Amino acid sequence: MAVAAAAAIVLAVALLVIAVPKFLENELKGTLEDTLVRRAADVARLNATAPGQLTAPGALEGSLAGSTLFVQVVDKSGRIVVRSSGLGGRVIDAGAAGNRALKDRQASFADSSLGPDALRVYAAPLGELGQGEASGGAVIVAGSLADIEQTLNHTRRLVALCALVAALVAAALATLLTRRALRPLTTLSSGARDIARSGDVAERLPEARTHDEVAELAGTLNAMLASLERAREAEHRFVGDASHELRTPLTALRGNAAYIARHGADPAVLADIEAGAERLSELLDDLLALAREDAAAPAHGEPVALSELAVGADEVIVEREVWASVERPALERAVENLVRNARKHGSGKVTITVGGEDGEAFIRVEDEGPGPAPGEPVFERFARGAGAQGEGSGLGLAIVKAIAERHGGRVTVDGSKFTLAVKELSRSARTTP
């Protein structure tokens, strides 16, 4: 914007530099031409009192007193009859304008010169000036262009000076506006350098209250920093979770390996090692899944009928068909974890119910057991029920919670009923797979 304003000022100044002298030149020449026409009429009245007769030169000189104009009167053959004393022995060369006045009986203007001086010449037949056709002569009046040229030169210098001042003002204004416009960018750049230097992605760049490109850039950079912060937190959490949870099974494996080294292979010990290895594999799978959910961006899914995800249960009840925009593999894993949790920690038949209410589509998994105790943090990482006795990784329900939240939904528990709810997709927004 600042550059555009400065460019507009420079363009306006350039137009003024060209237009003002040209306009003034046209005005001054127009004024001179009007004067020449009036003077020619005056001279014609003085020098032709009757057809074919010319008055004495004294009358002509009296009419030109104090004037800078040159006048000469010619007869129909072009012979000079009378002329102003300022001409001396010189002759005004009217050129084509003189010929038109004598032969075509038409008045016109022409440019000429008298020595070093440029002239503007007006030639008119005496008949055109009201003196009759019989005289057949013409009056030629000329005015010097020197004064006009001097005025124009002075004006050009003045306009050039004004243009220079205007250009300097425009440059200063452009610099000021540019600095002001770039100040938010400078602030962003400085803040970004500080964050890069410190490595603290929890810091945020200042966001302006305006709704321009700079504010949008600041918001985008802060969103990127938030994503980096989530990724770093997920990395730290993964490392912490892995180091904490892998310690126990690895210790057991080392103990069993030492026992075999001392006492030889024992089927019970080998079975224990195999079970430990399976638990390690399950734990690593869940840790990686949870880390991916922690670092992932908000879900960008596809329309899916939730009844298609209701698998693995003893009974499926579809209260009504509901659709949601979800990442199918993630929701499949969430439902699988809920069913596995019901089978592992519940009792009796496992039922999946699909339905919708209050703008939400839900999948509910329940068994016939009592469910966790009220207030038990079942969705926390590594949370295990009181009777679980270390079975499972303790991450299954935490993964369900992470998947639900990434989809803008939620997961709740009421006794043995675990409900995963996401925003229901309206009929107009669906596309049939």
Short mmCIF file of N, CA and C in Angstrom, two decimals, residues 71-225:
data_model
loop_
_atom_site.label_atom_id
_atom_site.label_comp_id
_atom_site.label_asym_id
_atom_site.label_seq_id
_atom_site.Cartn_x
_atom_site.Cartn_y
_atom_site.Cartn_z
N VAL A 71 4.11 45.39 -37.06
CA VAL A 71 3.01 45.46 -38.01
C VAL A 71 3.54 45.88 -39.38
N GLN A 72 2.99 45.25 -40.39
CA GLN A 72 3.23 45.73 -41.75
C GLN A 72 1.97 45.51 -42.58
N VAL A 73 1.72 46.49 -43.46
CA VAL A 73 0.56 46.44 -44.34
C VAL A 73 1.05 46.32 -45.77
N VAL A 74 0.50 45.38 -46.51
CA VAL A 74 0.92 45.17 -47.90
C VAL A 74 -0.28 45.37 -48.82
N ASP A 75 0.04 45.77 -50.07
CA ASP A 75 -1.04 45.89 -51.05
C ASP A 75 -1.27 44.53 -51.69
N LYS A 76 -2.17 44.50 -52.68
CA LYS A 76 -2.56 43.22 -53.26
C LYS A 76 -1.42 42.53 -54.00
N SER A 77 -0.36 43.27 -54.34
CA SER A 77 0.79 42.64 -55.00
C SER A 77 1.83 42.15 -54.00
N GLY A 78 1.59 42.42 -52.71
CA GLY A 78 2.52 42.01 -51.67
C GLY A 78 3.55 43.06 -51.34
N ARG A 79 3.45 44.23 -51.96
CA ARG A 79 4.42 45.31 -51.68
C ARG A 79 4.06 45.94 -50.35
N ILE A 80 5.08 46.16 -49.53
CA ILE A 80 4.87 46.77 -48.22
C ILE A 80 4.50 48.23 -48.41
N VAL A 81 3.36 48.59 -47.86
CA VAL A 81 2.88 49.97 -47.97
C VAL A 81 3.29 50.76 -46.73
N VAL A 82 3.14 50.15 -45.60
CA VAL A 82 3.52 50.82 -44.35
C VAL A 82 3.89 49.73 -43.34
N ARG A 83 4.79 50.06 -42.44
CA ARG A 83 5.20 49.11 -41.40
C ARG A 83 5.63 49.87 -40.16
N SER A 84 5.65 49.18 -39.06
CA SER A 84 6.02 49.83 -37.80
C SER A 84 7.52 50.10 -37.78
N SER A 85 7.89 51.17 -37.05
CA SER A 85 9.30 51.59 -37.03
C SER A 85 10.19 50.55 -36.36
N GLY A 86 9.60 49.70 -35.49
CA GLY A 86 10.40 48.70 -34.81
C GLY A 86 11.01 47.68 -35.75
N LEU A 87 10.45 47.59 -36.94
CA LEU A 87 10.99 46.64 -37.92
C LEU A 87 12.26 47.15 -38.58
N GLY A 88 12.45 48.49 -38.58
CA GLY A 88 13.60 49.04 -39.30
C GLY A 88 13.48 48.69 -40.78
N GLY A 89 14.49 48.09 -41.30
CA GLY A 89 14.46 47.66 -42.70
C GLY A 89 14.08 46.20 -42.86
N ARG A 90 13.69 45.57 -41.76
CA ARG A 90 13.37 44.15 -41.82
C ARG A 90 11.93 43.92 -42.27
N VAL A 91 11.69 42.71 -42.71
CA VAL A 91 10.37 42.35 -43.24
C VAL A 91 9.85 41.13 -42.47
N ILE A 92 8.57 41.21 -42.12
CA ILE A 92 7.94 40.04 -41.48
C ILE A 92 7.63 39.02 -42.56
N ASP A 93 8.19 37.83 -42.40
CA ASP A 93 7.91 36.76 -43.36
C ASP A 93 6.70 35.98 -42.86
N ALA A 94 5.54 36.29 -43.46
CA ALA A 94 4.31 35.62 -43.03
C ALA A 94 4.14 34.27 -43.68
N GLY A 95 4.96 33.95 -44.68
CA GLY A 95 4.91 32.64 -45.32
C GLY A 95 3.57 32.31 -45.90
N ALA A 96 3.11 31.10 -45.64
CA ALA A 96 1.84 30.63 -46.20
C ALA A 96 0.66 31.44 -45.70
N ALA A 97 0.74 31.95 -44.47
CA ALA A 97 -0.36 32.76 -43.95
C ALA A 97 -0.54 34.03 -44.77
N GLY A 98 0.60 34.65 -45.20
CA GLY A 98 0.51 35.84 -46.05
C GLY A 98 -0.10 35.53 -47.39
N ASN A 99 0.29 34.41 -47.98
CA ASN A 99 -0.28 34.03 -49.28
C ASN A 99 -1.78 33.78 -49.17
N ARG A 100 -2.22 33.12 -48.08
CA ARG A 100 -3.65 32.88 -47.93
C ARG A 100 -4.42 34.19 -47.78
N ALA A 101 -3.80 35.16 -47.08
CA ALA A 101 -4.48 36.44 -46.89
C ALA A 101 -4.63 37.20 -48.20
N LEU A 102 -3.62 37.16 -49.06
CA LEU A 102 -3.65 37.91 -50.32
C LEU A 102 -4.42 37.18 -51.41
N LYS A 103 -4.19 35.90 -51.55
CA LYS A 103 -4.77 35.17 -52.68
C LYS A 103 -6.11 34.54 -52.33
N ASP A 104 -6.19 33.88 -51.14
CA ASP A 104 -7.42 33.18 -50.79
C ASP A 104 -8.35 34.03 -49.94
N ARG A 105 -7.85 35.23 -49.54
CA ARG A 105 -8.63 36.15 -48.72
C ARG A 105 -9.09 35.47 -47.42
N GLN A 106 -8.15 34.71 -46.81
CA GLN A 106 -8.42 34.01 -45.55
C GLN A 106 -7.39 34.41 -44.50
N ALA A 107 -7.86 34.64 -43.29
CA ALA A 107 -6.97 34.97 -42.18
C ALA A 107 -6.44 33.69 -41.54
N SER A 108 -5.17 33.73 -41.10
CA SER A 108 -4.57 32.54 -40.47
C SER A 108 -3.34 32.93 -39.69
N PHE A 109 -2.87 31.98 -38.88
CA PHE A 109 -1.66 32.18 -38.07
C PHE A 109 -0.52 31.37 -38.65
N ALA A 110 0.70 31.79 -38.30
CA ALA A 110 1.90 31.06 -38.71
C ALA A 110 3.02 31.40 -37.75
N ASP A 111 4.01 30.50 -37.68
CA ASP A 111 5.22 30.76 -36.90
C ASP A 111 6.29 31.27 -37.84
N SER A 112 7.04 32.25 -37.35
CA SER A 112 8.11 32.83 -38.17
C SER A 112 9.22 33.27 -37.24
N SER A 113 10.15 34.02 -37.78
CA SER A 113 11.25 34.53 -36.95
C SER A 113 11.72 35.86 -37.52
N LEU A 114 12.31 36.62 -36.64
CA LEU A 114 12.89 37.90 -37.02
C LEU A 114 14.25 37.98 -36.35
N GLY A 115 15.28 37.64 -37.13
CA GLY A 115 16.60 37.51 -36.52
C GLY A 115 16.60 36.33 -35.57
N PRO A 116 17.07 36.54 -34.34
CA PRO A 116 17.11 35.43 -33.38
C PRO A 116 15.78 35.20 -32.67
N ASP A 117 14.82 36.11 -32.88
CA ASP A 117 13.56 36.03 -32.15
C ASP A 117 12.53 35.21 -32.91
N ALA A 118 11.87 34.31 -32.17
CA ALA A 118 10.75 33.56 -32.75
C ALA A 118 9.50 34.42 -32.68
N LEU A 119 8.67 34.35 -33.73
CA LEU A 119 7.47 35.17 -33.81
C LEU A 119 6.24 34.31 -34.01
N ARG A 120 5.12 34.85 -33.53
CA ARG A 120 3.82 34.30 -33.89
C ARG A 120 3.17 35.34 -34.79
N VAL A 121 2.77 34.94 -35.99
CA VAL A 121 2.32 35.88 -37.02
C VAL A 121 0.84 35.65 -37.31
N TYR A 122 0.13 36.79 -37.50
CA TYR A 122 -1.27 36.73 -37.93
C TYR A 122 -1.41 37.57 -39.18
N ALA A 123 -1.91 36.97 -40.25
CA ALA A 123 -2.12 37.68 -41.52
C ALA A 123 -3.58 37.60 -41.88
N ALA A 124 -4.17 38.77 -42.21
CA ALA A 124 -5.60 38.82 -42.55
C ALA A 124 -5.81 39.78 -43.71
N PRO A 125 -6.68 39.42 -44.65
CA PRO A 125 -7.01 40.35 -45.73
C PRO A 125 -7.76 41.55 -45.18
N LEU A 126 -7.53 42.68 -45.80
CA LEU A 126 -8.19 43.89 -45.31
C LEU A 126 -9.70 43.75 -45.40
N GLY A 127 -10.17 43.04 -46.41
CA GLY A 127 -11.60 42.83 -46.53
C GLY A 127 -12.17 42.05 -45.35
N GLU A 128 -11.40 41.10 -44.83
CA GLU A 128 -11.83 40.32 -43.67
C GLU A 128 -11.99 41.19 -42.45
N LEU A 129 -11.31 42.33 -42.46
CA LEU A 129 -11.34 43.23 -41.30
C LEU A 129 -12.36 44.34 -41.48
N GLY A 130 -13.24 44.19 -42.48
CA GLY A 130 -14.31 45.16 -42.65
C GLY A 130 -13.94 46.35 -43.51
N GLN A 131 -12.86 46.30 -44.31
CA GLN A 131 -12.40 47.44 -45.09
C GLN A 131 -12.70 47.28 -46.58
N GLY A 132 -13.50 46.30 -46.94
CA GLY A 132 -13.89 46.15 -48.34
C GLY A 132 -12.90 45.31 -49.10
N GLU A 133 -13.35 44.77 -50.21
CA GLU A 133 -12.51 43.92 -51.02
C GLU A 133 -11.65 44.71 -51.98
N ALA A 134 -12.00 45.97 -52.20
CA ALA A 134 -11.30 46.73 -53.25
C ALA A 134 -9.84 46.96 -52.94
N SER A 135 -9.52 47.09 -51.65
CA SER A 135 -8.12 47.37 -51.31
C SER A 135 -7.23 46.23 -51.74
N GLY A 136 -7.71 44.99 -51.57
CA GLY A 136 -6.96 43.82 -52.00
C GLY A 136 -5.71 43.56 -51.21
N GLY A 137 -5.39 44.37 -50.21
CA GLY A 137 -4.17 44.19 -49.44
C GLY A 137 -4.39 43.31 -48.21
N ALA A 138 -3.39 43.31 -47.35
CA ALA A 138 -3.45 42.50 -46.14
C ALA A 138 -2.67 43.19 -45.03
N VAL A 139 -3.06 42.93 -43.82
CA VAL A 139 -2.33 43.42 -42.66
C VAL A 139 -1.68 42.21 -41.98
N ILE A 140 -0.43 42.39 -41.62
CA ILE A 140 0.34 41.32 -40.97
C ILE A 140 0.82 41.83 -39.63
N VAL A 141 0.45 41.13 -38.57
CA VAL A 141 0.84 41.52 -37.21
C VAL A 141 1.62 40.35 -36.60
N ALA A 142 2.74 40.68 -35.94
CA ALA A 142 3.58 39.64 -35.33
C ALA A 142 3.94 40.02 -33.91
N GLY A 143 4.00 39.04 -33.07
CA GLY A 143 4.42 39.23 -31.69
C GLY A 143 5.55 38.28 -31.33
N SER A 144 6.49 38.76 -30.52
CA SER A 144 7.62 37.92 -30.14
C SER A 144 7.19 36.84 -29.15
N LEU A 145 7.77 35.67 -29.32
CA LEU A 145 7.53 34.56 -28.39
C LEU A 145 8.57 34.49 -27.27
N ALA A 146 9.48 35.47 -27.26
CA ALA A 146 10.57 35.44 -26.28
C ALA A 146 10.04 35.52 -24.85
N ASP A 147 9.05 36.44 -24.63
CA ASP A 147 8.51 36.57 -23.28
C ASP A 147 7.80 35.29 -22.84
N ILE A 148 7.07 34.71 -23.81
CA ILE A 148 6.37 33.47 -23.48
C ILE A 148 7.37 32.36 -23.13
N GLU A 149 8.44 32.26 -23.95
CA GLU A 149 9.44 31.23 -23.70
C GLU A 149 10.14 31.45 -22.37
N GLN A 150 10.37 32.72 -22.03
CA GLN A 150 11.01 33.03 -20.75
C GLN A 150 10.09 32.62 -19.59
N THR A 151 8.81 32.95 -19.75
CA THR A 151 7.85 32.56 -18.71
C THR A 151 7.77 31.04 -18.57
N LEU A 152 7.77 30.37 -19.73
CA LEU A 152 7.70 28.90 -19.70
C LEU A 152 8.93 28.30 -19.05
N ASN A 153 10.11 28.85 -19.37
CA ASN A 153 11.34 28.34 -18.75
C ASN A 153 11.31 28.51 -17.24
N HIS A 154 10.84 29.68 -16.81
CA HIS A 154 10.74 29.93 -15.38
C HIS A 154 9.74 28.94 -14.74
N THR A 155 8.63 28.73 -15.44
CA THR A 155 7.62 27.80 -14.92
C THR A 155 8.16 26.38 -14.85
N ARG A 156 8.88 25.98 -15.92
CA ARG A 156 9.45 24.62 -15.92
C ARG A 156 10.40 24.42 -14.75
N ARG A 157 11.22 25.44 -14.48
CA ARG A 157 12.16 25.33 -13.35
C ARG A 157 11.40 25.23 -12.03
N LEU A 158 10.35 26.05 -11.92
CA LEU A 158 9.57 26.05 -10.69
C LEU A 158 8.86 24.71 -10.50
N VAL A 159 8.27 24.21 -11.61
CA VAL A 159 7.57 22.92 -11.52
C VAL A 159 8.54 21.79 -11.23
N ALA A 160 9.73 21.85 -11.85
CA ALA A 160 10.74 20.83 -11.60
C ALA A 160 11.17 20.83 -10.14
N LEU A 161 11.32 22.04 -9.58
CA LEU A 161 11.68 22.15 -8.17
C LEU A 161 10.57 21.57 -7.29
N CYS A 162 9.33 21.93 -7.63
CA CYS A 162 8.21 21.38 -6.86
C CYS A 162 8.14 19.85 -7.00
N ALA A 163 8.43 19.38 -8.22
CA ALA A 163 8.42 17.93 -8.44
C ALA A 163 9.49 17.24 -7.61
N LEU A 164 10.66 17.87 -7.54
CA LEU A 164 11.74 17.30 -6.74
C LEU A 164 11.34 17.23 -5.27
N VAL A 165 10.76 18.33 -4.78
CA VAL A 165 10.31 18.35 -3.39
C VAL A 165 9.23 17.29 -3.17
N ALA A 166 8.29 17.21 -4.13
CA ALA A 166 7.22 16.22 -4.00
C ALA A 166 7.77 14.80 -4.02
N ALA A 167 8.78 14.57 -4.89
CA ALA A 167 9.38 13.24 -4.96
C ALA A 167 10.07 12.88 -3.65
N LEU A 168 10.77 13.87 -3.07
CA LEU A 168 11.42 13.63 -1.78
C LEU A 168 10.39 13.35 -0.69
N VAL A 169 9.30 14.13 -0.72
CA VAL A 169 8.24 13.91 0.27
C VAL A 169 7.62 12.52 0.07
N ALA A 170 7.41 12.16 -1.22
CA ALA A 170 6.84 10.83 -1.51
C ALA A 170 7.77 9.72 -1.04
N ALA A 171 9.07 9.91 -1.27
CA ALA A 171 10.04 8.90 -0.84
C ALA A 171 10.04 8.76 0.68
N ALA A 172 10.02 9.93 1.36
CA ALA A 172 9.99 9.90 2.82
C ALA A 172 8.70 9.25 3.33
N LEU A 173 7.58 9.62 2.67
CA LEU A 173 6.30 9.04 3.08
C LEU A 173 6.27 7.54 2.83
N ALA A 174 6.80 7.13 1.67
CA ALA A 174 6.84 5.70 1.36
C ALA A 174 7.69 4.94 2.37
N THR A 175 8.84 5.54 2.72
CA THR A 175 9.71 4.90 3.71
C THR A 175 9.01 4.76 5.06
N LEU A 176 8.33 5.86 5.46
CA LEU A 176 7.63 5.84 6.74
C LEU A 176 6.51 4.81 6.75
N LEU A 177 5.70 4.83 5.68
CA LEU A 177 4.58 3.89 5.61
C LEU A 177 5.06 2.45 5.50
N THR A 178 6.15 2.26 4.74
CA THR A 178 6.69 0.90 4.59
C THR A 178 7.19 0.37 5.93
N ARG A 179 7.91 1.23 6.64
CA ARG A 179 8.40 0.79 7.96
C ARG A 179 7.24 0.48 8.89
N ARG A 180 6.21 1.33 8.83
CA ARG A 180 5.06 1.08 9.69
C ARG A 180 4.35 -0.21 9.29
N ALA A 181 4.24 -0.42 7.97
CA ALA A 181 3.58 -1.64 7.49
C ALA A 181 4.38 -2.89 7.83
N LEU A 182 5.72 -2.75 7.79
CA LEU A 182 6.57 -3.92 8.04
C LEU A 182 6.87 -4.13 9.52
N ARG A 183 6.44 -3.19 10.36
CA ARG A 183 6.74 -3.32 11.78
C ARG A 183 6.17 -4.63 12.37
N PRO A 184 4.91 -4.99 12.06
CA PRO A 184 4.43 -6.28 12.57
C PRO A 184 5.24 -7.46 12.06
N LEU A 185 5.68 -7.40 10.80
CA LEU A 185 6.52 -8.48 10.27
C LEU A 185 7.86 -8.53 10.98
N THR A 186 8.41 -7.34 11.28
CA THR A 186 9.67 -7.30 12.01
C THR A 186 9.50 -7.92 13.40
N THR A 187 8.37 -7.60 14.03
CA THR A 187 8.09 -8.19 15.34
C THR A 187 7.97 -9.71 15.25
N LEU A 188 7.26 -10.18 14.22
CA LEU A 188 7.13 -11.63 14.02
C LEU A 188 8.48 -12.28 13.78
N SER A 189 9.29 -11.63 12.94
CA SER A 189 10.61 -12.18 12.63
C SER A 189 11.48 -12.25 13.88
N SER A 190 11.43 -11.18 14.68
CA SER A 190 12.22 -11.18 15.91
C SER A 190 11.75 -12.26 16.87
N GLY A 191 10.42 -12.39 17.01
CA GLY A 191 9.89 -13.42 17.89
C GLY A 191 10.23 -14.82 17.42
N ALA A 192 10.17 -15.03 16.09
CA ALA A 192 10.51 -16.35 15.54
C ALA A 192 11.98 -16.67 15.78
N ARG A 193 12.84 -15.66 15.63
CA ARG A 193 14.27 -15.89 15.90
C ARG A 193 14.50 -16.26 17.36
N ASP A 194 13.80 -15.57 18.26
CA ASP A 194 13.96 -15.88 19.69
C ASP A 194 13.51 -17.32 19.99
N ILE A 195 12.39 -17.72 19.38
CA ILE A 195 11.90 -19.09 19.62
C ILE A 195 12.86 -20.11 19.04
N ALA A 196 13.39 -19.80 17.83
CA ALA A 196 14.35 -20.72 17.21
C ALA A 196 15.62 -20.82 18.05
N ARG A 197 16.03 -19.70 18.63
CA ARG A 197 17.25 -19.69 19.44
C ARG A 197 17.05 -20.46 20.74
N SER A 198 15.88 -20.26 21.37
CA SER A 198 15.64 -20.91 22.67
C SER A 198 15.13 -22.34 22.51
N GLY A 199 14.52 -22.64 21.37
CA GLY A 199 13.96 -23.97 21.17
C GLY A 199 12.68 -24.22 21.94
N ASP A 200 12.11 -23.16 22.53
CA ASP A 200 10.90 -23.31 23.34
C ASP A 200 9.67 -23.13 22.46
N VAL A 201 9.13 -24.23 21.95
CA VAL A 201 7.97 -24.14 21.06
C VAL A 201 6.68 -23.87 21.82
N ALA A 202 6.75 -23.78 23.14
CA ALA A 202 5.56 -23.42 23.91
C ALA A 202 5.30 -21.92 23.83
N GLU A 203 6.31 -21.15 23.43
CA GLU A 203 6.13 -19.71 23.25
C GLU A 203 5.24 -19.46 22.04
N ARG A 204 4.58 -18.30 22.03
CA ARG A 204 3.73 -17.94 20.91
C ARG A 204 4.08 -16.53 20.41
N LEU A 205 3.87 -16.33 19.13
CA LEU A 205 4.11 -15.02 18.53
C LEU A 205 2.92 -14.11 18.79
N PRO A 206 3.17 -12.81 18.95
CA PRO A 206 2.04 -11.88 19.18
C PRO A 206 1.15 -11.81 17.95
N GLU A 207 -0.15 -11.86 18.18
CA GLU A 207 -1.12 -11.77 17.08
C GLU A 207 -1.84 -10.43 17.15
N ALA A 208 -1.83 -9.70 16.02
CA ALA A 208 -2.52 -8.41 15.96
C ALA A 208 -4.03 -8.62 15.96
N ARG A 209 -4.75 -7.58 16.38
CA ARG A 209 -6.20 -7.67 16.40
C ARG A 209 -6.81 -7.38 15.03
N THR A 210 -5.98 -6.95 14.11
CA THR A 210 -6.47 -6.67 12.76
C THR A 210 -6.74 -7.98 12.03
N HIS A 211 -7.39 -7.86 10.88
CA HIS A 211 -7.71 -9.05 10.09
C HIS A 211 -7.02 -8.95 8.74
N ASP A 212 -5.71 -8.70 8.78
CA ASP A 212 -4.97 -8.58 7.53
C ASP A 212 -4.04 -9.78 7.36
N GLU A 213 -3.19 -9.69 6.33
CA GLU A 213 -2.30 -10.81 6.01
C GLU A 213 -1.30 -11.08 7.13
N VAL A 214 -0.85 -10.01 7.82
CA VAL A 214 0.13 -10.19 8.89
C VAL A 214 -0.49 -10.97 10.05
N ALA A 215 -1.72 -10.61 10.40
CA ALA A 215 -2.40 -11.33 11.47
C ALA A 215 -2.63 -12.79 11.08
N GLU A 216 -2.96 -13.01 9.82
CA GLU A 216 -3.15 -14.39 9.34
C GLU A 216 -1.84 -15.17 9.40
N LEU A 217 -0.73 -14.51 9.04
CA LEU A 217 0.58 -15.16 9.10
C LEU A 217 0.93 -15.52 10.54
N ALA A 218 0.68 -14.58 11.47
CA ALA A 218 0.98 -14.85 12.88
C ALA A 218 0.15 -16.04 13.38
N GLY A 219 -1.14 -16.07 13.00
CA GLY A 219 -1.97 -17.20 13.40
C GLY A 219 -1.48 -18.52 12.84
N THR A 220 -1.04 -18.49 11.57
CA THR A 220 -0.53 -19.71 10.95
C THR A 220 0.74 -20.19 11.64
N LEU A 221 1.65 -19.25 11.93
CA LEU A 221 2.89 -19.63 12.61
C LEU A 221 2.61 -20.17 14.01
N ASN A 222 1.66 -19.56 14.71
CA ASN A 222 1.32 -20.06 16.05
C ASN A 222 0.68 -21.44 15.98
N ALA A 223 -0.13 -21.67 14.94
CA ALA A 223 -0.70 -23.01 14.76
C ALA A 223 0.41 -24.03 14.50
N MET A 224 1.42 -23.62 13.73
CA MET A 224 2.55 -24.51 13.48
C MET A 224 3.31 -24.78 14.77
N LEU A 225 3.51 -23.73 15.59
CA LEU A 225 4.20 -23.92 16.87
C LEU A 225 3.39 -24.84 17.79
#
